[in-house]
Tab-separated table of C-alpha atoms and ligand atoms in Angstrom:
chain	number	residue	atom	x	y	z
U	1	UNK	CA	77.931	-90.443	-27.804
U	2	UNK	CA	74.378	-90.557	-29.724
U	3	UNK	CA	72.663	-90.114	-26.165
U	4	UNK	CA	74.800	-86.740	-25.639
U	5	UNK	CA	73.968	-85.436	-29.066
U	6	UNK	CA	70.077	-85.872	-28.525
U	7	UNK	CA	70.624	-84.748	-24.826
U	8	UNK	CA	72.141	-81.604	-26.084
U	9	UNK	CA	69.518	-81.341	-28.780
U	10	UNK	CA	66.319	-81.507	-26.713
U	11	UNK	CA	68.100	-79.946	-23.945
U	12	UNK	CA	67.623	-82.905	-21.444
U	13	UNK	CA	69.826	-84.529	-18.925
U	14	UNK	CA	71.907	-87.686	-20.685
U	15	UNK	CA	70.298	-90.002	-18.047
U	16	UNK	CA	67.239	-89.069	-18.533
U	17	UNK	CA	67.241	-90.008	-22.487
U	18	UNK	CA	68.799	-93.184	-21.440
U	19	UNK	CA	66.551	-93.953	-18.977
U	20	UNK	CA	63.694	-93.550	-21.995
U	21	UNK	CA	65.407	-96.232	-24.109
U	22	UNK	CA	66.050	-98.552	-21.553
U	23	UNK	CA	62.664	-98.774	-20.605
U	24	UNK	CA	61.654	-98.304	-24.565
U	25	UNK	CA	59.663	-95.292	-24.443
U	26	UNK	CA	61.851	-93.674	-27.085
U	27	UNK	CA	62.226	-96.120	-30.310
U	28	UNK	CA	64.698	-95.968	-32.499
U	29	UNK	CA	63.852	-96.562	-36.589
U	30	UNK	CA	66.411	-98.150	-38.368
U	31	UNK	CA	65.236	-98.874	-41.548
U	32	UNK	CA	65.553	-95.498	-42.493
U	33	UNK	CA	68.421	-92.948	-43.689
U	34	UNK	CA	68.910	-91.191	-41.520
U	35	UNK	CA	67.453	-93.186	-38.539
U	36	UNK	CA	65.372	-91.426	-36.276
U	37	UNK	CA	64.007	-92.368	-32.907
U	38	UNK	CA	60.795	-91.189	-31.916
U	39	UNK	CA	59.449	-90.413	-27.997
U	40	UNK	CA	56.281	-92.970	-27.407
U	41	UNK	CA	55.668	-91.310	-23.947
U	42	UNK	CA	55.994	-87.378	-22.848
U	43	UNK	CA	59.255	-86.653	-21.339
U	44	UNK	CA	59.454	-83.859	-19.208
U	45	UNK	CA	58.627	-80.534	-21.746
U	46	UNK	CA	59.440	-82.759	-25.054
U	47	UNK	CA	55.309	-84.370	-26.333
U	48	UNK	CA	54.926	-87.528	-27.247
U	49	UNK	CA	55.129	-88.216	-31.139
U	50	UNK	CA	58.812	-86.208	-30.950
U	51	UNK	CA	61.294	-87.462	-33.318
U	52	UNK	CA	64.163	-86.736	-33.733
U	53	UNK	CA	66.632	-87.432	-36.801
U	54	UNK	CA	69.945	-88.482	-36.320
U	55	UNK	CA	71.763	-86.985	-39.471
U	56	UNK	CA	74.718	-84.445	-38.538
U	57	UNK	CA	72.347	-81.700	-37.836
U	58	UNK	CA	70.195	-83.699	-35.659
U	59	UNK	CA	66.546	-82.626	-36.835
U	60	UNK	CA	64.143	-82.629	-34.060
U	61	UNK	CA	60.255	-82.721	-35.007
U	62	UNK	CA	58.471	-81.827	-31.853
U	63	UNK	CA	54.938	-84.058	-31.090
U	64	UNK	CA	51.671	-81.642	-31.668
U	65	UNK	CA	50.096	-81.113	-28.678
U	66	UNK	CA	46.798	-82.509	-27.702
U	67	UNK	CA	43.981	-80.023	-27.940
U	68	UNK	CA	41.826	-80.364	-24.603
U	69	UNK	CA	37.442	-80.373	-25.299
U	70	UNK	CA	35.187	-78.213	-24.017
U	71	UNK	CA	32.131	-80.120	-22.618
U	72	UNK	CA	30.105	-77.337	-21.312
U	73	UNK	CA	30.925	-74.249	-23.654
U	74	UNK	CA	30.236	-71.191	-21.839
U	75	UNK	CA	32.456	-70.954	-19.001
U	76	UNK	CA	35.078	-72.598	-20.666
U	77	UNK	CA	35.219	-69.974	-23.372
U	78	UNK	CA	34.852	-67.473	-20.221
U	79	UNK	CA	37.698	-69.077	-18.408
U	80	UNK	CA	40.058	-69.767	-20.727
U	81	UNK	CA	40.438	-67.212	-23.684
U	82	UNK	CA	40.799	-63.335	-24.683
U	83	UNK	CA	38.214	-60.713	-25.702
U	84	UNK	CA	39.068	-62.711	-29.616
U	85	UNK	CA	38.323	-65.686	-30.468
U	86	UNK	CA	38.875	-67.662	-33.634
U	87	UNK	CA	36.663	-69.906	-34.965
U	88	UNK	CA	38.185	-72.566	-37.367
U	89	UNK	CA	36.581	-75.585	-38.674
U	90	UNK	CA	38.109	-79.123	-37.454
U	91	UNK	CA	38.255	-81.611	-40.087
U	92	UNK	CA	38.000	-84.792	-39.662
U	93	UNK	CA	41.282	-86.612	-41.047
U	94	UNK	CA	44.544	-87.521	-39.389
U	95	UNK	CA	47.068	-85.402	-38.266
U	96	UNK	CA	49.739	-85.334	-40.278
U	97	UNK	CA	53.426	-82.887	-39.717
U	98	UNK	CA	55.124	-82.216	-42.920
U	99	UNK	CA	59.269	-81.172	-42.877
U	100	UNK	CA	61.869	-81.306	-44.324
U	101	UNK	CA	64.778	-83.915	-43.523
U	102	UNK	CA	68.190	-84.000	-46.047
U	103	UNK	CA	66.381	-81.626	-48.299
U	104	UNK	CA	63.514	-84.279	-49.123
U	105	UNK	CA	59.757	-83.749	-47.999
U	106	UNK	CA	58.489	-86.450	-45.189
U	107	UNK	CA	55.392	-86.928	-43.398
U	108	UNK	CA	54.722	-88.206	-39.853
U	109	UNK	CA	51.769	-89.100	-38.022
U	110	UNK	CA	50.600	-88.298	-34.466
U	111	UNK	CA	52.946	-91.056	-33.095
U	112	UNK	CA	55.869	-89.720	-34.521
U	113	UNK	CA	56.500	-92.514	-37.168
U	114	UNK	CA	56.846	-91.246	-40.804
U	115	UNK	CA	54.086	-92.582	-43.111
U	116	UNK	CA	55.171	-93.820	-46.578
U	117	UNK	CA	51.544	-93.565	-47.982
U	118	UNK	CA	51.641	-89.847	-46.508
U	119	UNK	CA	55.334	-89.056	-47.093
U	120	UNK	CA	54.500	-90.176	-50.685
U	121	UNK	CA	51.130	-88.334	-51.262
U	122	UNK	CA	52.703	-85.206	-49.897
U	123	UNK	CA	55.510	-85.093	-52.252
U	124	UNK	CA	52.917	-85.082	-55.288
U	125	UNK	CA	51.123	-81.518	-53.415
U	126	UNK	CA	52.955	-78.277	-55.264
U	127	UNK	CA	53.890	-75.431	-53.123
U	128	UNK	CA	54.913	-77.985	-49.636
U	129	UNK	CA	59.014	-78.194	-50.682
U	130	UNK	CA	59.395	-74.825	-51.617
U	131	UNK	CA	57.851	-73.609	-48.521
U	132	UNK	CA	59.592	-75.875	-46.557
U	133	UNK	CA	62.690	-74.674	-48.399
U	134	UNK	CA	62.330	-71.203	-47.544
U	135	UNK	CA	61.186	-71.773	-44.050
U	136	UNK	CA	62.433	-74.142	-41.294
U	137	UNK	CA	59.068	-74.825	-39.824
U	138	UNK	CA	57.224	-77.701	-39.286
U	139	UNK	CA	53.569	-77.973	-41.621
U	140	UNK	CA	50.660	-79.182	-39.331
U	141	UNK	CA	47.502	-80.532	-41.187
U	142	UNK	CA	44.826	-82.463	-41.390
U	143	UNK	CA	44.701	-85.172	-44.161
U	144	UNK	CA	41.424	-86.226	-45.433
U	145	UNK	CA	39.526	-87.683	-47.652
U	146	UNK	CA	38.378	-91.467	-49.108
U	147	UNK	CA	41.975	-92.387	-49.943
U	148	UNK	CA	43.979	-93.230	-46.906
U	149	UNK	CA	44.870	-95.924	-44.730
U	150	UNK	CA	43.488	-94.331	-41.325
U	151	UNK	CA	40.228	-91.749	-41.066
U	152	UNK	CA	37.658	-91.777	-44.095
U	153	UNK	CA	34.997	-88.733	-44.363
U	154	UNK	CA	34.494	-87.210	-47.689
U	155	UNK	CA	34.727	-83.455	-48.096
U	156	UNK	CA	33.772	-82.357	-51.749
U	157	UNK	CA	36.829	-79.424	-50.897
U	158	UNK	CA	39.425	-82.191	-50.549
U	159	UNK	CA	38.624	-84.872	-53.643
U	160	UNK	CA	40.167	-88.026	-52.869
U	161	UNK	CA	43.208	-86.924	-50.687
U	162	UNK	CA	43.637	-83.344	-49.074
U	163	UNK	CA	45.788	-81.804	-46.330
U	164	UNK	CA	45.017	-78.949	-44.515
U	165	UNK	CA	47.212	-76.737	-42.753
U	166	UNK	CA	46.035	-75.926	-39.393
U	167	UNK	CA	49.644	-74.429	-37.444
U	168	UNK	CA	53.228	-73.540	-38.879
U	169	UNK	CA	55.589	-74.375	-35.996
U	170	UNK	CA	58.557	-73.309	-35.118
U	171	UNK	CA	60.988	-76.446	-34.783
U	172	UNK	CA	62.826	-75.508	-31.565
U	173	UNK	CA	59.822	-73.991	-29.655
U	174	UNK	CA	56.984	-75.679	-31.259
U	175	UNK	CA	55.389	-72.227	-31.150
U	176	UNK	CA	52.817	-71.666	-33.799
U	177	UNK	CA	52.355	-69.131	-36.130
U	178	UNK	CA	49.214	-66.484	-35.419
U	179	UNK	CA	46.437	-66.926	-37.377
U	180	UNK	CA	46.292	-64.563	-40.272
U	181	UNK	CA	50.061	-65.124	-40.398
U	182	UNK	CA	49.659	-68.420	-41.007
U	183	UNK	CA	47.095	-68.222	-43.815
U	184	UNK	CA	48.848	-65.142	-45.582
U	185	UNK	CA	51.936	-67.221	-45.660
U	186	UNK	CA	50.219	-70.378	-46.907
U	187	UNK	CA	48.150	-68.034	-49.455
U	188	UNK	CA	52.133	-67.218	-51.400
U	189	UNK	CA	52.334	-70.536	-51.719
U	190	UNK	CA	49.126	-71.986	-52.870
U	191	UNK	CA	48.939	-74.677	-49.962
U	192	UNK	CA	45.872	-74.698	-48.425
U	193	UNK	CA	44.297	-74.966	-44.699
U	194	UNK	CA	41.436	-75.406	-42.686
U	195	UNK	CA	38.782	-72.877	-43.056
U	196	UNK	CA	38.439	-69.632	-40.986
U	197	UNK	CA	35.312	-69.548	-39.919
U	198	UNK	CA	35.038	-65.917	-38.063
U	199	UNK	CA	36.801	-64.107	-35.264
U	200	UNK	CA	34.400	-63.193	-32.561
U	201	UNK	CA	33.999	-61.129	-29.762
U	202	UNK	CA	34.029	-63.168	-26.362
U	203	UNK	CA	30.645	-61.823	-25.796
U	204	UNK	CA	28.733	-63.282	-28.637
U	205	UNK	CA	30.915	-65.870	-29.127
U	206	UNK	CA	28.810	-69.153	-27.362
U	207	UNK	CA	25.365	-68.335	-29.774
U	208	UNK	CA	28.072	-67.763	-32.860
U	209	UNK	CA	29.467	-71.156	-32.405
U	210	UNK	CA	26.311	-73.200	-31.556
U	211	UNK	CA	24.619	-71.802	-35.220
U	212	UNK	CA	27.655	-72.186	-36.769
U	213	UNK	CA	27.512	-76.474	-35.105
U	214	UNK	CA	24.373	-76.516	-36.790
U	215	UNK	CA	25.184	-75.460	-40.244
U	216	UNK	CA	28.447	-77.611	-40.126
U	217	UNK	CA	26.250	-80.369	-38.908
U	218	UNK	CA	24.091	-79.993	-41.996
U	219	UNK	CA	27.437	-80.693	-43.888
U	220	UNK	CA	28.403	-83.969	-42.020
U	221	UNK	CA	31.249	-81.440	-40.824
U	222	UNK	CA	32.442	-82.274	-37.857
U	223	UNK	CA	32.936	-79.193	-35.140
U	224	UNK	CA	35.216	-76.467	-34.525
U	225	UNK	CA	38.392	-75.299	-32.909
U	226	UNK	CA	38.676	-72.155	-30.758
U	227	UNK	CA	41.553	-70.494	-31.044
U	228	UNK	CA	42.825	-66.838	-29.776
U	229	UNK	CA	43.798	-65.363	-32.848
U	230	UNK	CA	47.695	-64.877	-31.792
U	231	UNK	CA	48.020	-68.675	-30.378
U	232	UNK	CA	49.372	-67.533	-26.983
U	233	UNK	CA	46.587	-69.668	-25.785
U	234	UNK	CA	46.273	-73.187	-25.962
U	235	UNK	CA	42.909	-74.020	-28.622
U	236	UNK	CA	40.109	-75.903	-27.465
U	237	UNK	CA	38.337	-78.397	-29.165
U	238	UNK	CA	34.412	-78.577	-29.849
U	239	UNK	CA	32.335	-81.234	-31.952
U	240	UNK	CA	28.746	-81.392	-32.874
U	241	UNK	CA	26.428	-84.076	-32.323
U	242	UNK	CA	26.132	-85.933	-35.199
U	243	UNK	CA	30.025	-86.508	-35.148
U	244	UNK	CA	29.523	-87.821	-31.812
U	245	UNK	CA	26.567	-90.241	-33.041
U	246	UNK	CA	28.467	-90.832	-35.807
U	247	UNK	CA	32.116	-92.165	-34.131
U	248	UNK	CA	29.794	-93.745	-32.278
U	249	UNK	CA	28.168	-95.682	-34.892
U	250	UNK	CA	31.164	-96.419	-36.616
U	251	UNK	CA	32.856	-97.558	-33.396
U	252	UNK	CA	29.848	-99.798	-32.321
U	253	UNK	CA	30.885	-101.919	-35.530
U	254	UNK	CA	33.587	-103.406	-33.697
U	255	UNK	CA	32.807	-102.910	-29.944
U	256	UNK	CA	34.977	-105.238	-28.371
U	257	UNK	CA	38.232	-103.607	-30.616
U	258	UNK	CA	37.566	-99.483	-29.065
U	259	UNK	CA	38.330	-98.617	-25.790
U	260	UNK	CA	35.241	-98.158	-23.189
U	261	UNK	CA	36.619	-94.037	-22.568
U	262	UNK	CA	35.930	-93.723	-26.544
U	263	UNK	CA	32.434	-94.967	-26.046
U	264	UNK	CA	31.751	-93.077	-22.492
U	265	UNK	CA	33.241	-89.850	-23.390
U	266	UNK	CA	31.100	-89.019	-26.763
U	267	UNK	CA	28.120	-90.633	-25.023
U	268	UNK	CA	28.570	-88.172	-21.980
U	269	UNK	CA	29.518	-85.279	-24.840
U	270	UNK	CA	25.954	-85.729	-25.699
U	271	UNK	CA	24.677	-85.081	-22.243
U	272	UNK	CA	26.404	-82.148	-21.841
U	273	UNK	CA	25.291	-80.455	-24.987
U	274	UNK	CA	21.824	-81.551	-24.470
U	275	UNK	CA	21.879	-79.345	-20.742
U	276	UNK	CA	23.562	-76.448	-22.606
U	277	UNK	CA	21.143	-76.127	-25.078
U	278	UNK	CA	18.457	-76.077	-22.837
U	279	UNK	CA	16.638	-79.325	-24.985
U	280	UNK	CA	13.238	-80.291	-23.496
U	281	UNK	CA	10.808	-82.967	-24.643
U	282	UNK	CA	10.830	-82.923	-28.525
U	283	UNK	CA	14.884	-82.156	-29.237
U	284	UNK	CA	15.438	-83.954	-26.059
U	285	UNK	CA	13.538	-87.671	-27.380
U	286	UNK	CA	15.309	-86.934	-30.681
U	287	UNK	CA	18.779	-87.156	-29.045
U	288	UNK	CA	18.269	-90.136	-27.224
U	289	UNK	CA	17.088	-91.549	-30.286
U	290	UNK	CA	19.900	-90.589	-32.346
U	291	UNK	CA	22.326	-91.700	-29.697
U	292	UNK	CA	20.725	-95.032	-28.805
U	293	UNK	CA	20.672	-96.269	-32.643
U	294	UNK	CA	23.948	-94.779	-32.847
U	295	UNK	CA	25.191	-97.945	-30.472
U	296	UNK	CA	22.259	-100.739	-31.030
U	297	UNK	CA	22.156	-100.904	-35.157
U	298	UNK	CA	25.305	-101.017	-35.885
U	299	UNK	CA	26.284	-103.737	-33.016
U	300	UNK	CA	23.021	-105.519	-34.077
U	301	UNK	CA	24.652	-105.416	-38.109
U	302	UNK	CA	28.069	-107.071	-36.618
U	303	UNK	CA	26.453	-109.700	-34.620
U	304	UNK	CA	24.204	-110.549	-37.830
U	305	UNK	CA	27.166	-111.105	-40.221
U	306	UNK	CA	29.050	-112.686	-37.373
U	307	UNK	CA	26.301	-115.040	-37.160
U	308	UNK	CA	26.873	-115.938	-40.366
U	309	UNK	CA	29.991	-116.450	-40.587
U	310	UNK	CA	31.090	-113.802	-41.699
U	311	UNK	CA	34.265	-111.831	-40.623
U	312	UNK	CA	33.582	-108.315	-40.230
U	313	UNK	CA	37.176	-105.861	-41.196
U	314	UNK	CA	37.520	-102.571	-41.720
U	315	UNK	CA	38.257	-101.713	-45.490
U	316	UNK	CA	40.819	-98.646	-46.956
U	317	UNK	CA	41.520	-97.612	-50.040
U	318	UNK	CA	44.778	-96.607	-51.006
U	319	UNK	CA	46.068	-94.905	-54.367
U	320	UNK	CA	49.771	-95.416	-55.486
U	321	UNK	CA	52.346	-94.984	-57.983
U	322	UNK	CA	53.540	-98.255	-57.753
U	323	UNK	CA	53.304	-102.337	-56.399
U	324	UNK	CA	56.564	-101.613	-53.975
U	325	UNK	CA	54.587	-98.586	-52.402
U	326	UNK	CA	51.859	-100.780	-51.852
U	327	UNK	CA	53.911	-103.545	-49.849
U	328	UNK	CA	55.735	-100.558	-48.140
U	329	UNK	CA	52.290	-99.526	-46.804
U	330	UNK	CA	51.100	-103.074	-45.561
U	331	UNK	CA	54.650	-103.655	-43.422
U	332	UNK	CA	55.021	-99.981	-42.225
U	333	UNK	CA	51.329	-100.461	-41.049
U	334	UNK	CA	51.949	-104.182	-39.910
U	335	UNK	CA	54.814	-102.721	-37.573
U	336	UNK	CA	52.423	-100.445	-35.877
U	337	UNK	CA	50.500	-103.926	-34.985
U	338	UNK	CA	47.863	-103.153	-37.465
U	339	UNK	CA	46.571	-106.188	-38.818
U	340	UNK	CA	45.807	-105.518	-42.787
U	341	UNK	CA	45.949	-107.724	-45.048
U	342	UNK	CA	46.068	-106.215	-48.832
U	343	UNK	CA	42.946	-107.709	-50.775
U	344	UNK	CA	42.859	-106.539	-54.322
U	345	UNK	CA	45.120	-104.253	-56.277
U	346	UNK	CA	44.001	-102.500	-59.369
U	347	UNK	CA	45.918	-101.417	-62.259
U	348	UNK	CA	44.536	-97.980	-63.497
U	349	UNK	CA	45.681	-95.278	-65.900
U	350	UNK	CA	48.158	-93.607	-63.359
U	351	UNK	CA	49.076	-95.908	-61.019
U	352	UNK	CA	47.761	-98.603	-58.252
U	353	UNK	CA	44.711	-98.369	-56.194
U	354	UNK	CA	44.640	-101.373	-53.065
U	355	UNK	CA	42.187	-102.225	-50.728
U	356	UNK	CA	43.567	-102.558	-47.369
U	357	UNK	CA	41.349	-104.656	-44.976
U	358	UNK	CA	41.757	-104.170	-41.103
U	359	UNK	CA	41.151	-107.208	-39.208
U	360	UNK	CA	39.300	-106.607	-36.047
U	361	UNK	CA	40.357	-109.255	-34.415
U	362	UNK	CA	38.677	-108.611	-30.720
U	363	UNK	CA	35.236	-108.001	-32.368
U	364	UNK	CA	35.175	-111.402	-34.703
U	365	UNK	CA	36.417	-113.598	-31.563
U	366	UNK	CA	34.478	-112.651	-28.523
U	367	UNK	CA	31.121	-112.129	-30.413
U	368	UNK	CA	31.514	-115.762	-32.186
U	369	UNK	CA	32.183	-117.169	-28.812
U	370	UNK	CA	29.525	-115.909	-27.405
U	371	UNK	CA	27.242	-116.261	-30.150
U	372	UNK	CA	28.429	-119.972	-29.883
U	373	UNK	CA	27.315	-120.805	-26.065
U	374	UNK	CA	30.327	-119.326	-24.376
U	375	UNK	CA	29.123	-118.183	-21.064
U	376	UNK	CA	31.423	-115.808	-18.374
S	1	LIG	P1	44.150	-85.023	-29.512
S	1	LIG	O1	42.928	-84.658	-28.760
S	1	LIG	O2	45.221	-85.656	-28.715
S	1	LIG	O3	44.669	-83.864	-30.339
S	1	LIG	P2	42.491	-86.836	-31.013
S	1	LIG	O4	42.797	-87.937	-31.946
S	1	LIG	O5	41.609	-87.091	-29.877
S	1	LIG	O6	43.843	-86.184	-30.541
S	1	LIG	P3	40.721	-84.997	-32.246
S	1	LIG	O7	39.641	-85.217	-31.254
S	1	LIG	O8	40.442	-85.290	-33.652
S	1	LIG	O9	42.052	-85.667	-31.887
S	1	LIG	O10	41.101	-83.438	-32.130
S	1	LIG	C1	42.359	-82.881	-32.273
S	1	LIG	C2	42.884	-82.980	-33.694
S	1	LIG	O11	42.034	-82.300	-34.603
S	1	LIG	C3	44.214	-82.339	-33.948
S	1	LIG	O12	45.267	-83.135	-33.498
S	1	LIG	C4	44.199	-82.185	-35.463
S	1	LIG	O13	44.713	-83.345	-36.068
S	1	LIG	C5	42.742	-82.097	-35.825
S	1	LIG	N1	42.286	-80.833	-36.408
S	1	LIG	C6	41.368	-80.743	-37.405
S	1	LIG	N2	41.104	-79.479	-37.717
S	1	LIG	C7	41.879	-78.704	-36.906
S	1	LIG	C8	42.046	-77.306	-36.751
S	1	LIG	N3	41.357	-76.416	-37.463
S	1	LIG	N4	42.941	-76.880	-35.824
S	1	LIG	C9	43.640	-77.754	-35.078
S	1	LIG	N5	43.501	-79.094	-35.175
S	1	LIG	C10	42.636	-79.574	-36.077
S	2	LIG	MG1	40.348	-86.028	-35.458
């Protein structure tokens, strides 16, 4: 009966759906009213991260898309867009889709799970209900910031906790919105989104882009995302060095926890870039520099503390309204098979601030072994 409904919904075949949950690549939340299930795996046209809510009008949020990296600039902006292209800034956050479900704001992640920290946060921004009340769309953004469970990068722009809108999607088609659409929309309601940075002829566009890299670089920004100004085409993504060095760096902390493709594709990102901008001797030693410490210092910093005895986590802070939020945080993140354990919780003026401590579990174990004698 439920199988037909979502069937009819997504427009799939009923075997197909059931096929998905018997082999658990659609999940089904519970715990929530109304439950939702959510697709872990693409299925045919739907993304992964779709969810779908199972109240009498059967809400589907459809997964954002991934946006595919240009390596080598120049003939990919040749190949693949328009005689316009915008030039947005990416910020470095998570992504984060904002709807509307029985009237109330909620927040999901790229999985497709709905947040409480985010659904929570949300609710306290001004201008996201009514907009969501006067248009059935789904609100893509970026949340950053210093306060969050997941990605921390300051931006003086976004104090403590921002979210920037970077597509309004249409819930059916998940087409989005053209550009200055998008922001003259957002503009009537005060909400804001990521920054605009030009729009360029295709010509110029490659030189545009690699000053603009540089300036953002300056910043501790991290890169841009190419988009043709009507969003027929798919965007591209494009990130400047120092993020590279710098997810490197960060990654490097806990080695044995990060996939080897994270590691191998920003290392080879570097390559790339350095052959595109033409970088000889002096530019050239600089790089390698900045990429080797990128990977030695900050594995050098875990195996020191590991050494003695010391257990290395990664630490969050999160701001809330009250003690339940902040034990509705550490399970919802527990079920995702995060390890965090909740460390110290603060009473100030308005509200709760935690610090949420991700073991890295990997990391700790094999480098202790090893430091211990372990041989393989
Ligand atoms: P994926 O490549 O699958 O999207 P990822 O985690 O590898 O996921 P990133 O490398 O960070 O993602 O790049 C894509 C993400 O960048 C988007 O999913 C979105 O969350 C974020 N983003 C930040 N700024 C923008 C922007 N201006 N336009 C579109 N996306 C943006
Ligand atoms: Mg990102």
């Amino acid at each position: 009966m439920i199988i037909e409904k979502i069937s009819r919904a997504l427009g799939v075949e009923p075997w197909r759906i059931k096929g998905a949950l018997d082999r658990h690549t659609i999940r089904i939340v519970k715990d929530f009213t109304p439950n939702y299930i959510v697709f872990k795996k693409s299925l045919g046209q739907i993304e992964r991260g779709t969810s779908v809510f199972l109240n009498d009008d059967l809400d589907v949020v459809p997964g954002f898309p991934k946006i595919q990296r240009a390596f080598y600039l120049r003939p990919v902006v040749e190949r693949h867009f328009g005689e316009k292209i915008a030039v947005e800034e990416k910020m470095n956050g998570y992504n984060v889709r904002a709807f509307l479900v029985n009237n109330k704001v909620y927040a999901l992640t790229r999985g497709g799970f709905i947040c409480p920290y985010t659904t929570a946060k949300l609710r306290e921004i001004s201008g996201i209900k009514k907009f969501l009340s006067d248009h059935n769309v789904v609100l893509c953004g970026e949340v950053v910031g210093m306060e969050n469970p997941y990605v921390i990068h300051e931006y003086p722009e976004a104090g403590k906790f921002g979210f920037f809108v970077f597509d309004i999607r249409e819930k059916k088609s998940n087409d989005p919105k053209p550009i200055q659409e998008r922001n003259s929309l957002l503009d009537a309601y005060g909400i804001r989104y990521v920054r605009l940075i030009g729009i360029f002829k295709k010509a110029i566009v490659v030189e545009e882009i690699f000053k603009i890299i540089k300036e953002l670089e300056k910043e501790n920004r991290e890169g841009v995302v190419l988009k043709d100004p009507d969003m027929k085409i798919p965007p591209i993504k494009y990130t400047s060095s120092k993020t590279n060095t710098s997810d490197l760096a960060y990654a490097f902390r806990f080695p044995y926890d990060y996939g080897r493709d994270f590691f191998f594709s920003r290392i080879m990102r570097e390559g790339y870039q350095a052959l595109e901008l033409e970088e000889e001797e002096d530019d050239l030693k600089k790089r390698a520099l900045r990429l080797g410490e990128s990977l030695l210092y900050p594995m050098v910093e875990t195996m020191k503390k590991i050494k003695k005895g010391e257990i290395v986590t990664e630490d969050f802070t999160v701001r809330v309204n009250s003690r339940r939020e902040i034990s509705k945080i550490e399970t919802y993140l527990r079920r995702q098979g995060v390890d965090v354990n909740i460390v110290d919780i603060r009473e100030e003026e308005n509200g709760f601030v935690a610090r949420v401590k991700r073991m890295r579990h990997s990391t700790n174990d094999k480098i202790r072994s090893l430091l211990s004698g372990k041989i393989e």
